PDB file of N, CA and C in Angstrom:
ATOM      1  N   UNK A   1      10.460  -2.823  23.500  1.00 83.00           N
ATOM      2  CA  UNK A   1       9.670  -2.237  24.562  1.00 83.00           C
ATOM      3  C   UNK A   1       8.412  -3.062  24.767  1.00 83.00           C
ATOM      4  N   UNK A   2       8.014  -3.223  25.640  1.00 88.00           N
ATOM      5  CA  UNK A   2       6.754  -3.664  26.506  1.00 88.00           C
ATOM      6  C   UNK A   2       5.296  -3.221  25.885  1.00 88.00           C
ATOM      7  N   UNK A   3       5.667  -2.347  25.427  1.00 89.00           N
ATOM      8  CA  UNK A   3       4.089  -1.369  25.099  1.00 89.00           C
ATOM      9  C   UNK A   3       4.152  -1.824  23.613  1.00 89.00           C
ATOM     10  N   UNK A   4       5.110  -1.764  22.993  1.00 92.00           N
ATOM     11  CA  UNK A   4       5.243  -2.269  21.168  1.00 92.00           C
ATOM     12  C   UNK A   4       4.777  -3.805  21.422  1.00 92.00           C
ATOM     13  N   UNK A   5       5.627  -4.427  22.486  1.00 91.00           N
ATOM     14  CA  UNK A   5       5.041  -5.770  22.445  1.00 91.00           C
ATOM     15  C   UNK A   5       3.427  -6.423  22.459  1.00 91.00           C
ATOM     16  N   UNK A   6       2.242  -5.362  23.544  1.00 88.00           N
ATOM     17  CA  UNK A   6       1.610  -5.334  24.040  1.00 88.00           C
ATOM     18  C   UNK A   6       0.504  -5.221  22.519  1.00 88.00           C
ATOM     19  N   UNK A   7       1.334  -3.869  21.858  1.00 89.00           N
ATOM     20  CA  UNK A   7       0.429  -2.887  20.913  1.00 89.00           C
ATOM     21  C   UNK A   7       0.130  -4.196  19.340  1.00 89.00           C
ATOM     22  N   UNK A   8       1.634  -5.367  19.435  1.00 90.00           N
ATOM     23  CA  UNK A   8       1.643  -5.451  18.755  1.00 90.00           C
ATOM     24  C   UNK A   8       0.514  -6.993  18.339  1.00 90.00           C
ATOM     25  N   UNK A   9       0.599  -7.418  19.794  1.00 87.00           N
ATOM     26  CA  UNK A   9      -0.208  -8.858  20.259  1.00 87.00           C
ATOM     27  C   UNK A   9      -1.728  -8.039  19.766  1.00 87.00           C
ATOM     28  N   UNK A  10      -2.138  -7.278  19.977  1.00 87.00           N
ATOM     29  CA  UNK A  10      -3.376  -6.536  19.980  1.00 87.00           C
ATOM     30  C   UNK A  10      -3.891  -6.587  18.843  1.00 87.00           C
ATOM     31  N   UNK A  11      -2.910  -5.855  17.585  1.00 88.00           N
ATOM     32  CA  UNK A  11      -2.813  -5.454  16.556  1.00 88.00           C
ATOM     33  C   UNK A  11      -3.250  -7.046  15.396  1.00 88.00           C
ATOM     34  N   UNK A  12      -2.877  -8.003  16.072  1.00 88.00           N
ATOM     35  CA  UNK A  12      -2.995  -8.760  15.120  1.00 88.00           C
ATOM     36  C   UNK A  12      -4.259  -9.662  15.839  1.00 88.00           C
ATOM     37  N   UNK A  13      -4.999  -9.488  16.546  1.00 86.00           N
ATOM     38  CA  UNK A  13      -5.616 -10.093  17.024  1.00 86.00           C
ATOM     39  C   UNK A  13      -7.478  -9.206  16.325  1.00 86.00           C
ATOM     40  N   UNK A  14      -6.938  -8.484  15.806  1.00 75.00           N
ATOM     41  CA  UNK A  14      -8.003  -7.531  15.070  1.00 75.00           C
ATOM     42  C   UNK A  14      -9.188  -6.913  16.468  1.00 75.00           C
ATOM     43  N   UNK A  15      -8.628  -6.722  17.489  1.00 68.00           N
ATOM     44  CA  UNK A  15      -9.290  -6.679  18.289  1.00 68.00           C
ATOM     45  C   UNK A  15     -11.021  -5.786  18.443  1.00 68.00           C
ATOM     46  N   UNK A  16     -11.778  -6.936  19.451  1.00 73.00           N
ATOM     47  CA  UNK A  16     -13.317  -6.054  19.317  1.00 73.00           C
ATOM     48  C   UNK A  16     -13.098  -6.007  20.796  1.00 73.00           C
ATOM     49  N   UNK A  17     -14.533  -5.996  21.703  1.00 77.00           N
ATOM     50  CA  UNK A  17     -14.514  -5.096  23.048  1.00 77.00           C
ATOM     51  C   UNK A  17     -13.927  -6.432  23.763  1.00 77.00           C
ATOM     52  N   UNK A  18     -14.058  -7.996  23.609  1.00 81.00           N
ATOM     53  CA  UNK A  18     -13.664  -8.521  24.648  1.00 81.00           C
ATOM     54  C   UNK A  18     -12.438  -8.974  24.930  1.00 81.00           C
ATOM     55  N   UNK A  19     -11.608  -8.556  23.566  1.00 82.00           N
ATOM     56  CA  UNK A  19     -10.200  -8.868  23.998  1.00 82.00           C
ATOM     57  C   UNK A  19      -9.805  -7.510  24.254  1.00 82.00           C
ATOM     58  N   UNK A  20     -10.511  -6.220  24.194  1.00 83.00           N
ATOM     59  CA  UNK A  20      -9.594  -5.400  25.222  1.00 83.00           C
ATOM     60  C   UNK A  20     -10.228  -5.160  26.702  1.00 83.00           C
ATOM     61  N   UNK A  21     -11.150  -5.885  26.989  1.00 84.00           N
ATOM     62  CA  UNK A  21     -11.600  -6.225  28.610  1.00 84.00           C
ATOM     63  C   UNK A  21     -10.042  -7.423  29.013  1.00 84.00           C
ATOM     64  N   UNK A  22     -10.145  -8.613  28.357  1.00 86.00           N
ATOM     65  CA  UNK A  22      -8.407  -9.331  28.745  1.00 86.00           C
ATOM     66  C   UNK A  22      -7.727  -8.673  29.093  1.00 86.00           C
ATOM     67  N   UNK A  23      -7.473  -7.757  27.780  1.00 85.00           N
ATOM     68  CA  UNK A  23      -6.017  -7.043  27.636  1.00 85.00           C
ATOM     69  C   UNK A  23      -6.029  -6.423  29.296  1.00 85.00           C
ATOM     70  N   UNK A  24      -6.969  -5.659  29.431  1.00 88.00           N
ATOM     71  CA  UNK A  24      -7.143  -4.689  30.700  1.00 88.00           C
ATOM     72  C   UNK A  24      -7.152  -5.817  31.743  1.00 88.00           C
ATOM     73  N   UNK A  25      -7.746  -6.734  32.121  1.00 90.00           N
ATOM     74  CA  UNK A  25      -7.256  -7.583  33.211  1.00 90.00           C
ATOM     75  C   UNK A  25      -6.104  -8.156  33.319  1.00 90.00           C
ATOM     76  N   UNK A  26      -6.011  -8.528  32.227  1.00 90.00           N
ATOM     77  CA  UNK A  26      -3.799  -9.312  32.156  1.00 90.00           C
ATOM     78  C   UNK A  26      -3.256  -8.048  32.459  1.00 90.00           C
ATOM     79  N   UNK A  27      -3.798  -6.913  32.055  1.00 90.00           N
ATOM     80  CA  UNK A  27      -2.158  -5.846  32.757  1.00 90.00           C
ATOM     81  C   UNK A  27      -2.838  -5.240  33.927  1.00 90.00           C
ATOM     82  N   UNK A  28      -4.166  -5.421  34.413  1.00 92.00           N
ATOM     83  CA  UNK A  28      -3.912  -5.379  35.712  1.00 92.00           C
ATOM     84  C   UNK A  28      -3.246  -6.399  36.615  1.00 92.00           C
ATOM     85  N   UNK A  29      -3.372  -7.639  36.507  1.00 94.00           N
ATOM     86  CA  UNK A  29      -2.411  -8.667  36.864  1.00 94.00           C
ATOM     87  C   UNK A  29      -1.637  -8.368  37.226  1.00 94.00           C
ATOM     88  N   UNK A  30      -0.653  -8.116  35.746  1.00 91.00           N
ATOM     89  CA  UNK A  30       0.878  -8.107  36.096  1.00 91.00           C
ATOM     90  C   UNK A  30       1.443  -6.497  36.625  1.00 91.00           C
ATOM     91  N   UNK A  31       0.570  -5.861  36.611  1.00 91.00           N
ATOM     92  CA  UNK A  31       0.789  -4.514  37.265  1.00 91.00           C
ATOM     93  C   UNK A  31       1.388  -3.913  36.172  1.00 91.00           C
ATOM     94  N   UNK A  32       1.065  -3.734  34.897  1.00 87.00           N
ATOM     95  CA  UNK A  32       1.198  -3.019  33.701  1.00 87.00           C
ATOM     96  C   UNK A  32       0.007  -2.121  33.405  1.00 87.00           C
ATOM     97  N   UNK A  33      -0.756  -1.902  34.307  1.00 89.00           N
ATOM     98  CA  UNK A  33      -2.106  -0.739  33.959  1.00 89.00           C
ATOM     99  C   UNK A  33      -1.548   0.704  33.291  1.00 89.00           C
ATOM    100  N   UNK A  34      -0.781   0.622  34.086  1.00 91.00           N
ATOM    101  CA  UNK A  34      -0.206   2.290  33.243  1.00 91.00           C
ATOM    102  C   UNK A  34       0.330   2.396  31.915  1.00 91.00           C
ATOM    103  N   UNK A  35       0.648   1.422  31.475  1.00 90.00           N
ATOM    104  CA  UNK A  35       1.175   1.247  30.395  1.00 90.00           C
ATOM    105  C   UNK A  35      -0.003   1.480  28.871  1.00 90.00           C
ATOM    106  N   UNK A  36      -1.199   0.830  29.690  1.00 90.00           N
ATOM    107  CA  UNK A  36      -1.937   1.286  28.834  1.00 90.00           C
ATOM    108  C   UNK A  36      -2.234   2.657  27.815  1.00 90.00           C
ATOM    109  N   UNK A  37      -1.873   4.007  28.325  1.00 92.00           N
ATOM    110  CA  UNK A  37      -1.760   4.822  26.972  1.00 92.00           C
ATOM    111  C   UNK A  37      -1.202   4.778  25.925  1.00 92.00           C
ATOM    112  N   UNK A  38       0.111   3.934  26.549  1.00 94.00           N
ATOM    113  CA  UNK A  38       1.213   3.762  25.386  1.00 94.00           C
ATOM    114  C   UNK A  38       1.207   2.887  24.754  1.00 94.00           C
ATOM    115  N   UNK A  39       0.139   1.449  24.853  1.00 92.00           N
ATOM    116  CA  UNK A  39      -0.061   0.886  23.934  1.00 92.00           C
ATOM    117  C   UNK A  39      -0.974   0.928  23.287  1.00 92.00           C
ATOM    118  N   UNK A  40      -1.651   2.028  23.512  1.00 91.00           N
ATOM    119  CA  UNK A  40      -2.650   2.685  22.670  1.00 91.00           C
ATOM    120  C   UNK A  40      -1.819   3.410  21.562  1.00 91.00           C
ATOM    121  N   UNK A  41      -1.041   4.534  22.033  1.00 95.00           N
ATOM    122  CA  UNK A  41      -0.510   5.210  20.909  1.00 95.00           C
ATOM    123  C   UNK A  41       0.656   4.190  20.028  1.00 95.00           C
ATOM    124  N   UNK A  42       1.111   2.874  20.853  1.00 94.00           N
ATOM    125  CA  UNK A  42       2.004   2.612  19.533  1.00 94.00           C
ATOM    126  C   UNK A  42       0.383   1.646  18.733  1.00 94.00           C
ATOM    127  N   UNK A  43      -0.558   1.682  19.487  1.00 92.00           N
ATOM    128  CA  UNK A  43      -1.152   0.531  18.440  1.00 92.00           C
ATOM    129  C   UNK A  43      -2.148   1.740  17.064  1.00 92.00           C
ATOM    130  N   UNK A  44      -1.688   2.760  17.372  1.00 94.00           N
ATOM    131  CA  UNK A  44      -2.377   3.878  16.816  1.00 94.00           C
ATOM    132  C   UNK A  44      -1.276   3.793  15.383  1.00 94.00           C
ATOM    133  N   UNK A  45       0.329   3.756  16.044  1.00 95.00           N
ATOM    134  CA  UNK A  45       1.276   3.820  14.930  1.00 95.00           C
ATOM    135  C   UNK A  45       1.189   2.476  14.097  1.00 95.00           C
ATOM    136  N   UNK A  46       0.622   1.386  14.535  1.00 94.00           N
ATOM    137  CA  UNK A  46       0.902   0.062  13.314  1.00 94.00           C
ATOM    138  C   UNK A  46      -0.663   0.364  12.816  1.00 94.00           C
ATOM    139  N   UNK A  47      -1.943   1.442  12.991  1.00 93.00           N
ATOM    140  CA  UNK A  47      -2.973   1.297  12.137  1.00 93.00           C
ATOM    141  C   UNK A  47      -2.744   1.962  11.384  1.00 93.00           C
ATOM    142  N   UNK A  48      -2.016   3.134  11.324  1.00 96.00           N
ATOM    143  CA  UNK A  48      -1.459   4.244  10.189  1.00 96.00           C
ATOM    144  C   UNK A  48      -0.342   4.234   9.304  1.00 96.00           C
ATOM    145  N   UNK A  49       0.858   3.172  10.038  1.00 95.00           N
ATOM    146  CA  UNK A  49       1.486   2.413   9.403  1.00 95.00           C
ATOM    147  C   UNK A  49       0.818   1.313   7.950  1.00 95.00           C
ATOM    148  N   UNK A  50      -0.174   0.743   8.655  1.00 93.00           N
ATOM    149  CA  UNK A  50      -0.976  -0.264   7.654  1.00 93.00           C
ATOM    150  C   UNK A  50      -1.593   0.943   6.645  1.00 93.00           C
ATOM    151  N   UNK A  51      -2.355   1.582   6.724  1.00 94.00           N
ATOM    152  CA  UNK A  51      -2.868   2.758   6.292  1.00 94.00           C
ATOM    153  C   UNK A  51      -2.135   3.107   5.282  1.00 94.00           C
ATOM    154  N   UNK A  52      -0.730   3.486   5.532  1.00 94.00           N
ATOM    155  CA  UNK A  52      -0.160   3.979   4.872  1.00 94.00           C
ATOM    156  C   UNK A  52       0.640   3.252   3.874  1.00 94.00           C
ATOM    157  N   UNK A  53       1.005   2.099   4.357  1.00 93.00           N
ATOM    158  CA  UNK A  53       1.655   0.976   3.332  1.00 93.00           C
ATOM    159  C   UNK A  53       0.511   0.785   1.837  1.00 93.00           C
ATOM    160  N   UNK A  54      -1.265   0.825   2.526  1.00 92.00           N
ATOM    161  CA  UNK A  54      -2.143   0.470   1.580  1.00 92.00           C
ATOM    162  C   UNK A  54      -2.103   1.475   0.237  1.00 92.00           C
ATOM    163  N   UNK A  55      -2.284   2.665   1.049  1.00 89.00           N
ATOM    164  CA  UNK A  55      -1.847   4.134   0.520  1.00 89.00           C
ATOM    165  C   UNK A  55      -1.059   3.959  -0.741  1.00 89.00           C
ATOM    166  N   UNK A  56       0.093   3.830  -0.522  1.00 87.00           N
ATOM    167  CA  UNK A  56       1.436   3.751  -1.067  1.00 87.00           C
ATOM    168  C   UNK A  56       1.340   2.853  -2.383  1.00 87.00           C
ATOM    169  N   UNK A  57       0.675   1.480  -1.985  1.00 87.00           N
ATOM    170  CA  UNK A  57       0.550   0.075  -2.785  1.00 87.00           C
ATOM    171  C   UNK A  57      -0.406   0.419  -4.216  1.00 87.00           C
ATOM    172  N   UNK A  58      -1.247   1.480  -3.449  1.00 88.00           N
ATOM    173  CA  UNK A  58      -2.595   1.562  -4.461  1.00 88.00           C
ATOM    174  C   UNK A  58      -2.199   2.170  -6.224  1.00 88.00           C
ATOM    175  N   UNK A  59      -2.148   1.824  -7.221  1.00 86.00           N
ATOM    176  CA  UNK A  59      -1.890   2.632  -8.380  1.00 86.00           C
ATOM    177  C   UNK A  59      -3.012   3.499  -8.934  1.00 86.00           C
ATOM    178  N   UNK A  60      -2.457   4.572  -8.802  1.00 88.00           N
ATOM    179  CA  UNK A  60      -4.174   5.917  -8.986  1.00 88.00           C
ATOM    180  C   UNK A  60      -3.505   5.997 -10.609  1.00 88.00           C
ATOM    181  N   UNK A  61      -4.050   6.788 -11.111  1.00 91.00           N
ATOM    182  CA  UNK A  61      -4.285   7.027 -12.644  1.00 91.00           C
ATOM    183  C   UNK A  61      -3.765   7.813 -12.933  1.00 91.00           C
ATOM    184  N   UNK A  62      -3.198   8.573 -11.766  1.00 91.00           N
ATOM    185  CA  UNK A  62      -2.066  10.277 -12.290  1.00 91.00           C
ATOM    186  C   UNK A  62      -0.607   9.302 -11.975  1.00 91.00           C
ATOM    187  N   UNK A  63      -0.586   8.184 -11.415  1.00 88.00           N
ATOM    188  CA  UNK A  63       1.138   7.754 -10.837  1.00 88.00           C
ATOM    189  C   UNK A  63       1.094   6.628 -12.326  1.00 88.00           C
ATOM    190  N   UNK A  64       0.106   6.232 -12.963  1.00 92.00           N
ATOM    191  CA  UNK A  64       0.488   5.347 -13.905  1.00 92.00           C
ATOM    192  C   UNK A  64       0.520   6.329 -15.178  1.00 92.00           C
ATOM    193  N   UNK A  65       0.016   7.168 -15.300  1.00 95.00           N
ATOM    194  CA  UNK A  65      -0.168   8.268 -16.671  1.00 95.00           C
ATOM    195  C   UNK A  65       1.507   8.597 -16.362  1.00 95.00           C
ATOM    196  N   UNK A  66       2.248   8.894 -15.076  1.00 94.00           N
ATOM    197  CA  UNK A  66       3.721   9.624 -14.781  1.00 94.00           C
ATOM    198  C   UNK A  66       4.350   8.598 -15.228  1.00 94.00           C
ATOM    199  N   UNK A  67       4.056   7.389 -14.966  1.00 93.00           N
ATOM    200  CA  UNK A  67       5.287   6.190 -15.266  1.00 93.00           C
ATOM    201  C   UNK A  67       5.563   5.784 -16.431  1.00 93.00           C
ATOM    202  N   UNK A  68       4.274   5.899 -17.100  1.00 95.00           N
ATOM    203  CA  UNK A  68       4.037   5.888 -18.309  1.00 95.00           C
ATOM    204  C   UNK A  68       4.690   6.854 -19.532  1.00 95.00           C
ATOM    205  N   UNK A  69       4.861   8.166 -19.305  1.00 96.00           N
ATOM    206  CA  UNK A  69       5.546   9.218 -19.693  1.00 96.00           C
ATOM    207  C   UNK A  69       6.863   9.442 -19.213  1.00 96.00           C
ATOM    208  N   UNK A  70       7.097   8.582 -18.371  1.00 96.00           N
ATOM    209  CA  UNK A  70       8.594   9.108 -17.623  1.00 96.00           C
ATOM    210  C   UNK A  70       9.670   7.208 -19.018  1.00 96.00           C
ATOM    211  N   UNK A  71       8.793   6.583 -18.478  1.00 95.00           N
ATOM    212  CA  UNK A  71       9.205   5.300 -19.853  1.00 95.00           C
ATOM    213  C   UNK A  71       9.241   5.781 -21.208  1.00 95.00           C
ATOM    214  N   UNK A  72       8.603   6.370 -21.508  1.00 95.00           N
ATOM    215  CA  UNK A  72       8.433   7.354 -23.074  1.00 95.00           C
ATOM    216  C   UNK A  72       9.737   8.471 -23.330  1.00 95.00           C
ATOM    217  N   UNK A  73       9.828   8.774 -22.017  1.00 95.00           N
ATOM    218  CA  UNK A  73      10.655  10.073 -22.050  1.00 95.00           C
ATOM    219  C   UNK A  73      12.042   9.303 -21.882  1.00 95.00           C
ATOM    220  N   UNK A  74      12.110   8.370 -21.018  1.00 94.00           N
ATOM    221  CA  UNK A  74      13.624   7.618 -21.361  1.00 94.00           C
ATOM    222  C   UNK A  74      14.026   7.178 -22.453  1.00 94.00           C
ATOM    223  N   UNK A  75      13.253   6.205 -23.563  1.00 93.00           N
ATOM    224  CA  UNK A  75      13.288   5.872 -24.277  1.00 93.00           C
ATOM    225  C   UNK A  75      13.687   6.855 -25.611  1.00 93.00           C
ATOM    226  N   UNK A  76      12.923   8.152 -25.841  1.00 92.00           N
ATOM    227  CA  UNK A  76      13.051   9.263 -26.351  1.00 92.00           C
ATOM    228  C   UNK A  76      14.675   9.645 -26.038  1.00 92.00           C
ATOM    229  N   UNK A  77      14.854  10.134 -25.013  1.00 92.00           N
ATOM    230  CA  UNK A  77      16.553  10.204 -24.472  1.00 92.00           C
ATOM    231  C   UNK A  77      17.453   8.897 -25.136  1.00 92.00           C
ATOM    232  N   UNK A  78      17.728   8.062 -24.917  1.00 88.00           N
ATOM    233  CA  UNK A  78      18.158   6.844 -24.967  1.00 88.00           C
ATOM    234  C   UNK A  78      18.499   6.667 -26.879  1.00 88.00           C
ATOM    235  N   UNK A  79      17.642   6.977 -27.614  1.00 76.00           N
ATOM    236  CA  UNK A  79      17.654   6.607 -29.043  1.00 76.00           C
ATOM    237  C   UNK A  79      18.346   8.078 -29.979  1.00 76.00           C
ATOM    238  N   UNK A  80      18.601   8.785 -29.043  1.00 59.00           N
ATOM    239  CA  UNK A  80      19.352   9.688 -29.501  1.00 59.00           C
ATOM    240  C   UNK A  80      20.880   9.741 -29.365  1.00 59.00           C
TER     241      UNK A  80
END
């Protein structure tokens, strides 16, 4: 889609105010103005996407204390 394409040029461009003044003249250009909400909301989905990958990546101290005990607890199983 057009708007993922749009959301996604954006997205990596870390954008501040003057590349979305461009953005807004190139799709008035090509007669893509309307499109603009929707590459707002998919560029909304690759910041929460990122968000959430970071989320995920991070090791907190209750997921390493679990991994830690869940290795203990196999091992325990296993030698029996």
């Amino acid at each position: 889609m057009i708007e993922t394409d749009y959301a996604k040029a954006l997205y990596s461009l870390n954008p501040d105010k003057s590349h979305l003044a461009s953005l807004r003249n190139l799709l008035k250009r090509r007669g893509h103005e309307k499109l603009l909400p929707r590459i707002f909301s998919e560029y909304k989905k690759l910041v929460l996407a990122e968000e959430r990958r970071e989320r995920t990546a991070k090791i907190t101290p209750e997921a390493e204390r679990t991994r830690i005990l869940l290795e203990l607890y196999r091992k325990l199983i296993h030698t029996n």
